[in-house]
Short mmCIF file of N, CA and C in Angstrom, two decimals:
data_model
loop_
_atom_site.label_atom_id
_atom_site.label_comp_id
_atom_site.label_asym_id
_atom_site.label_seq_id
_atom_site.Cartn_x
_atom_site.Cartn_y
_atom_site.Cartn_z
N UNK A 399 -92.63 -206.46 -76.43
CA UNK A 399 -91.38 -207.15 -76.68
C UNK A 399 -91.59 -208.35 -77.61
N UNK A 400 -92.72 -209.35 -77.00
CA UNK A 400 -92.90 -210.65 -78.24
C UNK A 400 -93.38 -209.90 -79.36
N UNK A 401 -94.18 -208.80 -80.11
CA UNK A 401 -94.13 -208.09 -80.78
C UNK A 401 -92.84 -207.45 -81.81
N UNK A 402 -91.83 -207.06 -81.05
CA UNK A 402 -90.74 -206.41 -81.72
C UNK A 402 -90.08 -208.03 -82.01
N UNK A 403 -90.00 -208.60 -81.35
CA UNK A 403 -89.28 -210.46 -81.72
C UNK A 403 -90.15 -210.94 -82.73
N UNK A 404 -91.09 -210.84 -83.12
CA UNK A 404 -92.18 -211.75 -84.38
C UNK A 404 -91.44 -210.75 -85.40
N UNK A 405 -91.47 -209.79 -85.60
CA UNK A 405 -91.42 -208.91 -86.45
C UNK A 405 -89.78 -208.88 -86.98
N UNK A 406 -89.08 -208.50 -85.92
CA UNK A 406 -87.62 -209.51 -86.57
C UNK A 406 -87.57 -211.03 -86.90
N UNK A 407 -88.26 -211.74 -86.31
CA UNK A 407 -87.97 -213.05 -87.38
C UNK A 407 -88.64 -213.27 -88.60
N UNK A 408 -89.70 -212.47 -88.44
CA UNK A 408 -90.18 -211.93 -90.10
C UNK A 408 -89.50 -211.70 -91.17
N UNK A 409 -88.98 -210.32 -90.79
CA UNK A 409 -87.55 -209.31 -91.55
C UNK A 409 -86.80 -210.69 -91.96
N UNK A 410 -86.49 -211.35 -91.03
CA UNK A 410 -85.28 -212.61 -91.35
C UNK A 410 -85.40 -213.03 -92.07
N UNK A 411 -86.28 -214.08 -92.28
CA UNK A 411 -87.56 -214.56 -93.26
C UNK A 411 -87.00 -214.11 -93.98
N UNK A 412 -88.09 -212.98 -94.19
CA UNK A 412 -88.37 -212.79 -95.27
C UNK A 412 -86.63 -212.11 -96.45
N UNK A 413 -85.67 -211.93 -95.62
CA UNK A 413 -84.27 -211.67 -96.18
C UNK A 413 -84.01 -212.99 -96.57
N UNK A 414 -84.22 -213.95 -95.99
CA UNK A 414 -83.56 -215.10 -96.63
C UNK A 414 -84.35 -215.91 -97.43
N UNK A 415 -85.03 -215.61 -97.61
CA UNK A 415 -86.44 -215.98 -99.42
C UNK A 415 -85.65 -215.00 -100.37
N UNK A 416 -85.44 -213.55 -99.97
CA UNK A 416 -84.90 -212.47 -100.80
C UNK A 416 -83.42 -213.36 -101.62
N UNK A 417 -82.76 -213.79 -100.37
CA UNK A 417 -81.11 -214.04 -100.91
C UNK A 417 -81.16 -215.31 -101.81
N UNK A 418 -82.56 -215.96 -101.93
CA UNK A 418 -82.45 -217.03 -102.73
C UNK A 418 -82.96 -216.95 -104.35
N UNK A 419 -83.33 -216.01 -104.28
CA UNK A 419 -84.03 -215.24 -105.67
C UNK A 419 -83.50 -215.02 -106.62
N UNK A 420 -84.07 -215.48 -107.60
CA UNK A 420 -82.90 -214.86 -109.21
C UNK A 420 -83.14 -213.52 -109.11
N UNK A 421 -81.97 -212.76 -109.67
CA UNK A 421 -81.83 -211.55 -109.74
C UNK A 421 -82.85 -211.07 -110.09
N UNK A 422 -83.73 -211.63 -111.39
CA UNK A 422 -84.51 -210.95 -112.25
C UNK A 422 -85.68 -211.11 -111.37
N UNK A 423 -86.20 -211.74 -110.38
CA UNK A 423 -87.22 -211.22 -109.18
C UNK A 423 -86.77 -209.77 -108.88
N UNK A 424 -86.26 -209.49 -108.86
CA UNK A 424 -86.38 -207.81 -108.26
C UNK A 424 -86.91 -207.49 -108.81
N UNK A 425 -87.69 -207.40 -110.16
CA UNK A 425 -88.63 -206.89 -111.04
C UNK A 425 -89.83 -206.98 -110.56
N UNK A 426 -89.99 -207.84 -109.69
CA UNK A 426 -91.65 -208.57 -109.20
C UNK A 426 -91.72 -208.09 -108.13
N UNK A 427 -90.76 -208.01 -107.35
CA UNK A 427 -91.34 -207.34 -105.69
C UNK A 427 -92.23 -206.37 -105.73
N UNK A 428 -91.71 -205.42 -106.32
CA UNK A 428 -92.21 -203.95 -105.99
C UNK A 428 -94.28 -204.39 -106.53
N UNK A 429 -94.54 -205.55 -107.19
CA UNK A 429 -95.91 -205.46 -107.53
C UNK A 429 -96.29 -206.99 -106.65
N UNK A 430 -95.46 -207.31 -106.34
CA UNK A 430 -95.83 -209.16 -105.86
C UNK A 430 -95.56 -209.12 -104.58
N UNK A 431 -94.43 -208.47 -103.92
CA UNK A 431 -94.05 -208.66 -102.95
C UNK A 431 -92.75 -209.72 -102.77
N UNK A 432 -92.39 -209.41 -101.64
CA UNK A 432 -90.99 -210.37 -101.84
C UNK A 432 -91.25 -211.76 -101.29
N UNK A 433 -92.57 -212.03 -101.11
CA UNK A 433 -92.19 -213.41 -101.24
C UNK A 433 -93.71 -213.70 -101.90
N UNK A 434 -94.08 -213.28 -102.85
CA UNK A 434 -95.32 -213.59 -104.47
C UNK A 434 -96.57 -213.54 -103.80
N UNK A 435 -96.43 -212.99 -102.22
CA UNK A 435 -98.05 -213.05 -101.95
C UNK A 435 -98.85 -212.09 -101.95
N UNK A 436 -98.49 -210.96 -102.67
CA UNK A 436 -99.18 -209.53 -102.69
C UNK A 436 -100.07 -209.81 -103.51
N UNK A 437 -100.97 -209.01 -103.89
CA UNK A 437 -101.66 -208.78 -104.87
C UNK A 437 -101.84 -207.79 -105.82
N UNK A 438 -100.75 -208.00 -107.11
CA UNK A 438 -100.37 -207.07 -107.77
C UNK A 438 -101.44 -205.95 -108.59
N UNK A 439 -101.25 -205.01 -108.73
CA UNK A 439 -102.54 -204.03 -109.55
C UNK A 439 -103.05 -204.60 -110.53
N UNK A 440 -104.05 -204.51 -110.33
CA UNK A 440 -104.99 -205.14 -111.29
C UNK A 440 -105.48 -206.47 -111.59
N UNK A 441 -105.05 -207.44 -110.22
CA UNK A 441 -105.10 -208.82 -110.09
C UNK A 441 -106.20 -208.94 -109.90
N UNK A 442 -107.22 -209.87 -110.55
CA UNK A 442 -108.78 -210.13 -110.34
C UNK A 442 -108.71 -211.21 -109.44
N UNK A 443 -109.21 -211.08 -108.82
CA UNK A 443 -110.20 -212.02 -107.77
C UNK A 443 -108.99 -212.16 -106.81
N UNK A 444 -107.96 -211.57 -106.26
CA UNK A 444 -106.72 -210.89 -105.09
C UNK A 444 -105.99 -212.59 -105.17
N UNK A 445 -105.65 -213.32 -107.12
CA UNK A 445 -104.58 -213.97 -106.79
C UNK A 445 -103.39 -213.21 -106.93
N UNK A 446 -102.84 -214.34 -105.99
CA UNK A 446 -101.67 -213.98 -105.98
C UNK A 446 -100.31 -215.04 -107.15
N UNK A 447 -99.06 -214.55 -107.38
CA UNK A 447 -98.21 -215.97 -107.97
C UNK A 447 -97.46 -216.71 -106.96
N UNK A 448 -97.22 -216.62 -105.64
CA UNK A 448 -96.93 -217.53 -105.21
C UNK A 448 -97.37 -219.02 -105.27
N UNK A 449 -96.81 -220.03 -105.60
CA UNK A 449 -97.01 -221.27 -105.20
C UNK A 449 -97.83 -221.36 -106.48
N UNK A 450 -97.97 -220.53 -107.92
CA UNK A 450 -98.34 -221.23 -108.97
C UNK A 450 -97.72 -222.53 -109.94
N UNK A 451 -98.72 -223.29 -110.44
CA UNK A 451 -97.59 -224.33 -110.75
C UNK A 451 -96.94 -223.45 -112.11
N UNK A 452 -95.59 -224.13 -112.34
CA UNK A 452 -94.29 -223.59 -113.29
C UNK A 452 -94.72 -223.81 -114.24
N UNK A 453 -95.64 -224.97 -114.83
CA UNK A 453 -96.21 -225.13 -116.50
C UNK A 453 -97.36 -223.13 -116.61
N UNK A 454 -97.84 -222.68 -115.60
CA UNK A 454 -98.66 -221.84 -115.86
C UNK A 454 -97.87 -220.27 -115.98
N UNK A 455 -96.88 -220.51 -114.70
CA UNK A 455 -95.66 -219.43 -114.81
C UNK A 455 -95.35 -219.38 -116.21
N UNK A 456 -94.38 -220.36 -116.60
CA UNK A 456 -93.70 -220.34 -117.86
C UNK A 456 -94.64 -219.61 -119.15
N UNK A 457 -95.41 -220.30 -119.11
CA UNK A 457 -96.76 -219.82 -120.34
C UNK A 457 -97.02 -218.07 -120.16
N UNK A 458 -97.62 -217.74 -118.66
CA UNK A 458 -97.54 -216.93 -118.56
C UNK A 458 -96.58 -215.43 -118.73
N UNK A 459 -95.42 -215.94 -118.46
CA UNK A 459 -94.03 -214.83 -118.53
C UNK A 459 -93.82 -215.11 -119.65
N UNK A 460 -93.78 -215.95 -120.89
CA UNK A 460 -93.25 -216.18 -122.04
C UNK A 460 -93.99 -215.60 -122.66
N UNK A 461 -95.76 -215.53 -122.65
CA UNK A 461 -96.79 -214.78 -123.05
C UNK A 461 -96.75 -213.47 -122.91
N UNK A 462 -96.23 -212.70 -121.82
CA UNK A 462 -96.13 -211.46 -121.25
C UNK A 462 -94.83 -210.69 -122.27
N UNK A 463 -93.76 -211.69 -122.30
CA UNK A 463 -92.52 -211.02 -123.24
C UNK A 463 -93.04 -211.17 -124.34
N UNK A 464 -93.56 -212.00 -125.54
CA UNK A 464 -94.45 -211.86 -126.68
C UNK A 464 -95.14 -210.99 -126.63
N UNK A 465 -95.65 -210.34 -125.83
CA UNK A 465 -96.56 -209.39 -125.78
C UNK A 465 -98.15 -210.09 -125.73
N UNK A 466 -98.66 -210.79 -125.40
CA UNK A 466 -100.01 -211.95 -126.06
C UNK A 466 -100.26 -212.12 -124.80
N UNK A 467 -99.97 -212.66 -123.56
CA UNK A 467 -100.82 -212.80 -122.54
C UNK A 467 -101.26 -212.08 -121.87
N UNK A 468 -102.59 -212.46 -121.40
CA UNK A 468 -103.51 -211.30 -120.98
C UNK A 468 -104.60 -211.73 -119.81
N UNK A 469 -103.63 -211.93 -118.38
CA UNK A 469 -104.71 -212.29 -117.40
C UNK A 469 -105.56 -211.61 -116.98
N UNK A 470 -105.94 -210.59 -117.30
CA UNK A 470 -106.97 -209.55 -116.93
C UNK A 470 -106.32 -208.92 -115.95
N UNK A 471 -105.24 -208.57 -115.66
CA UNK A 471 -104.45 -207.84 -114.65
C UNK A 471 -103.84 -206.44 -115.79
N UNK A 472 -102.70 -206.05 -114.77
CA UNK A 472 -102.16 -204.86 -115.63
C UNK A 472 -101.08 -205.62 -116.91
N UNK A 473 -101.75 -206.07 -117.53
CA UNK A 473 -101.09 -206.96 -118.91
C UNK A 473 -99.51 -205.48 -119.73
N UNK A 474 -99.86 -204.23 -119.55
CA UNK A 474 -99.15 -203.58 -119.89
C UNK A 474 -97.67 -203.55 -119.58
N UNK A 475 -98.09 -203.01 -117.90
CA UNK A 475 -96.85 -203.26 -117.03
C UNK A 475 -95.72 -204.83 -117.13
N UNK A 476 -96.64 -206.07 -117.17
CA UNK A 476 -96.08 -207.14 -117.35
C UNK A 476 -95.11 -206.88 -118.67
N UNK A 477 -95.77 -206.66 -119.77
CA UNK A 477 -95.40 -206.64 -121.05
C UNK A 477 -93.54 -205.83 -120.84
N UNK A 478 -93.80 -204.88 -120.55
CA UNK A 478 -92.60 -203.63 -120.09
C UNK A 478 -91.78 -204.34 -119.29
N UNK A 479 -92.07 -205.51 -118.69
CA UNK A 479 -91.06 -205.63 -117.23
C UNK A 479 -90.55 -207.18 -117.82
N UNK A 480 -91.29 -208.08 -118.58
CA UNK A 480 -90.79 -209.40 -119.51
C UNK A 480 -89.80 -209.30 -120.59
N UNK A 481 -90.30 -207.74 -120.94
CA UNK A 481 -89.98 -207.54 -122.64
C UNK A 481 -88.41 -208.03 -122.79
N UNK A 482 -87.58 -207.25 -121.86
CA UNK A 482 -86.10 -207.91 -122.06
C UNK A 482 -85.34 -209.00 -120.90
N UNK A 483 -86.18 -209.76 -120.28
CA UNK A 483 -85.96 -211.22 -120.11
C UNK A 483 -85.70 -212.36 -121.03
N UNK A 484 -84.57 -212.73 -120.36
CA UNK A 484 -84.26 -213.88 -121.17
C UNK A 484 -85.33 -214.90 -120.95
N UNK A 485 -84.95 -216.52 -121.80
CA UNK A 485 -85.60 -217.59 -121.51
C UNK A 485 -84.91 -218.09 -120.21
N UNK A 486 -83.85 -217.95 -119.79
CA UNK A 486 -83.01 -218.61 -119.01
C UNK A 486 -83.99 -218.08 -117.67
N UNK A 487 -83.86 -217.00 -117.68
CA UNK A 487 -84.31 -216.32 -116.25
C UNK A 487 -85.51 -216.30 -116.19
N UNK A 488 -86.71 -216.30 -116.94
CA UNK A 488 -88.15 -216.48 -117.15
C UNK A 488 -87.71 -218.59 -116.94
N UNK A 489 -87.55 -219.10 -117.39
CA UNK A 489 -87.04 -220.66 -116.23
C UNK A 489 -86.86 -219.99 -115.06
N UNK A 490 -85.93 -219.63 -114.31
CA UNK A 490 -85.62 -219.70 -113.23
C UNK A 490 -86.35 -218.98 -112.52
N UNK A 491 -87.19 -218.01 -112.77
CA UNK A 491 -88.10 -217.24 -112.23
C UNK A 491 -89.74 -218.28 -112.17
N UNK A 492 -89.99 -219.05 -113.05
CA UNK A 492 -91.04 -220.03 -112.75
C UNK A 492 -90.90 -220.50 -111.93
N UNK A 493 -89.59 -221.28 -111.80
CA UNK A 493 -89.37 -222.27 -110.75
C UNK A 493 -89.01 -221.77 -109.61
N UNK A 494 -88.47 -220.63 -109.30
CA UNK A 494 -88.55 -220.06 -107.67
C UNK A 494 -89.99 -219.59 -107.37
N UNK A 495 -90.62 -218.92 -108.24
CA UNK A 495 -92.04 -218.44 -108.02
C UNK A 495 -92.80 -219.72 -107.70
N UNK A 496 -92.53 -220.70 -108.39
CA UNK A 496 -93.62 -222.07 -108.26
C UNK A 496 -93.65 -222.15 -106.79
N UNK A 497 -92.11 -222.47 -106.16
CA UNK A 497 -91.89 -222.70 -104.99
C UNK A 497 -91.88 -222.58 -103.99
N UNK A 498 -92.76 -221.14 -103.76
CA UNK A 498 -92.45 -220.19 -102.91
C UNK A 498 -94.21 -220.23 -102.13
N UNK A 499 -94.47 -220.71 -100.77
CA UNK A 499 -95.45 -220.85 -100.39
C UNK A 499 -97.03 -220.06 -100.70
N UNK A 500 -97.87 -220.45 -101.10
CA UNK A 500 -98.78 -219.49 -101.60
C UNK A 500 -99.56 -218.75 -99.98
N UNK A 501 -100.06 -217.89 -100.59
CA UNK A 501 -101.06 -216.74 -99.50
C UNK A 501 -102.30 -218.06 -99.02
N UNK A 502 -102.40 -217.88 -97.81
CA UNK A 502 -103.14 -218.32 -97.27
C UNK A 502 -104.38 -217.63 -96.98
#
């Protein structure tokens, strides 16, 4: 029973990190997870982007839609999934990603 109760306030959780998300996070779950602590394919050394600071986000996703950044991860997939992001939402996607507690 305390089992099936952890696990729904999890679900909860983790729905209400979901409902605060720019749209254009739905692009990231499926490799980050819904709240940035997965470890996406091809991530060296199992970081994760949660809780990165936003000067490294920004560089990074702006690098990824240029096509030019290249963390030693799946740089391809990034490239495909930035390419038609705006600047607006690559902002708002730094700054929820910044914010979002890192993997412990």
């Amino acid at each position: 029973m305390k089992k099936i109760l952890a696990l729904t306030l999890l679900g909860a959780l983790s729905i209400g990190i979901a409902a605060e998300a720019p749209a254009a996070f739905r692009k990231c779950v499926a490799c980050h997870g819904i709240n940035g602590q997965k470890v996406a394919p091809g991530a060296k050394g199992g970081v994760t982007i949660a809780g990165l600071p936003k000067t490294k986000l920004l560089a990074d996703l702006k690098g990824y839609k240029a096509g030019t950044a290249d963390n030693g991860g799946a740089k391809a997939i990034m490239y495909g999934q930035m390419k038609n992001v705006s600047d607006t939402d690559i902002e708002a996607l730094a700054d929820y990603i910044s914010k979002l507690p890192p993997k412990k």
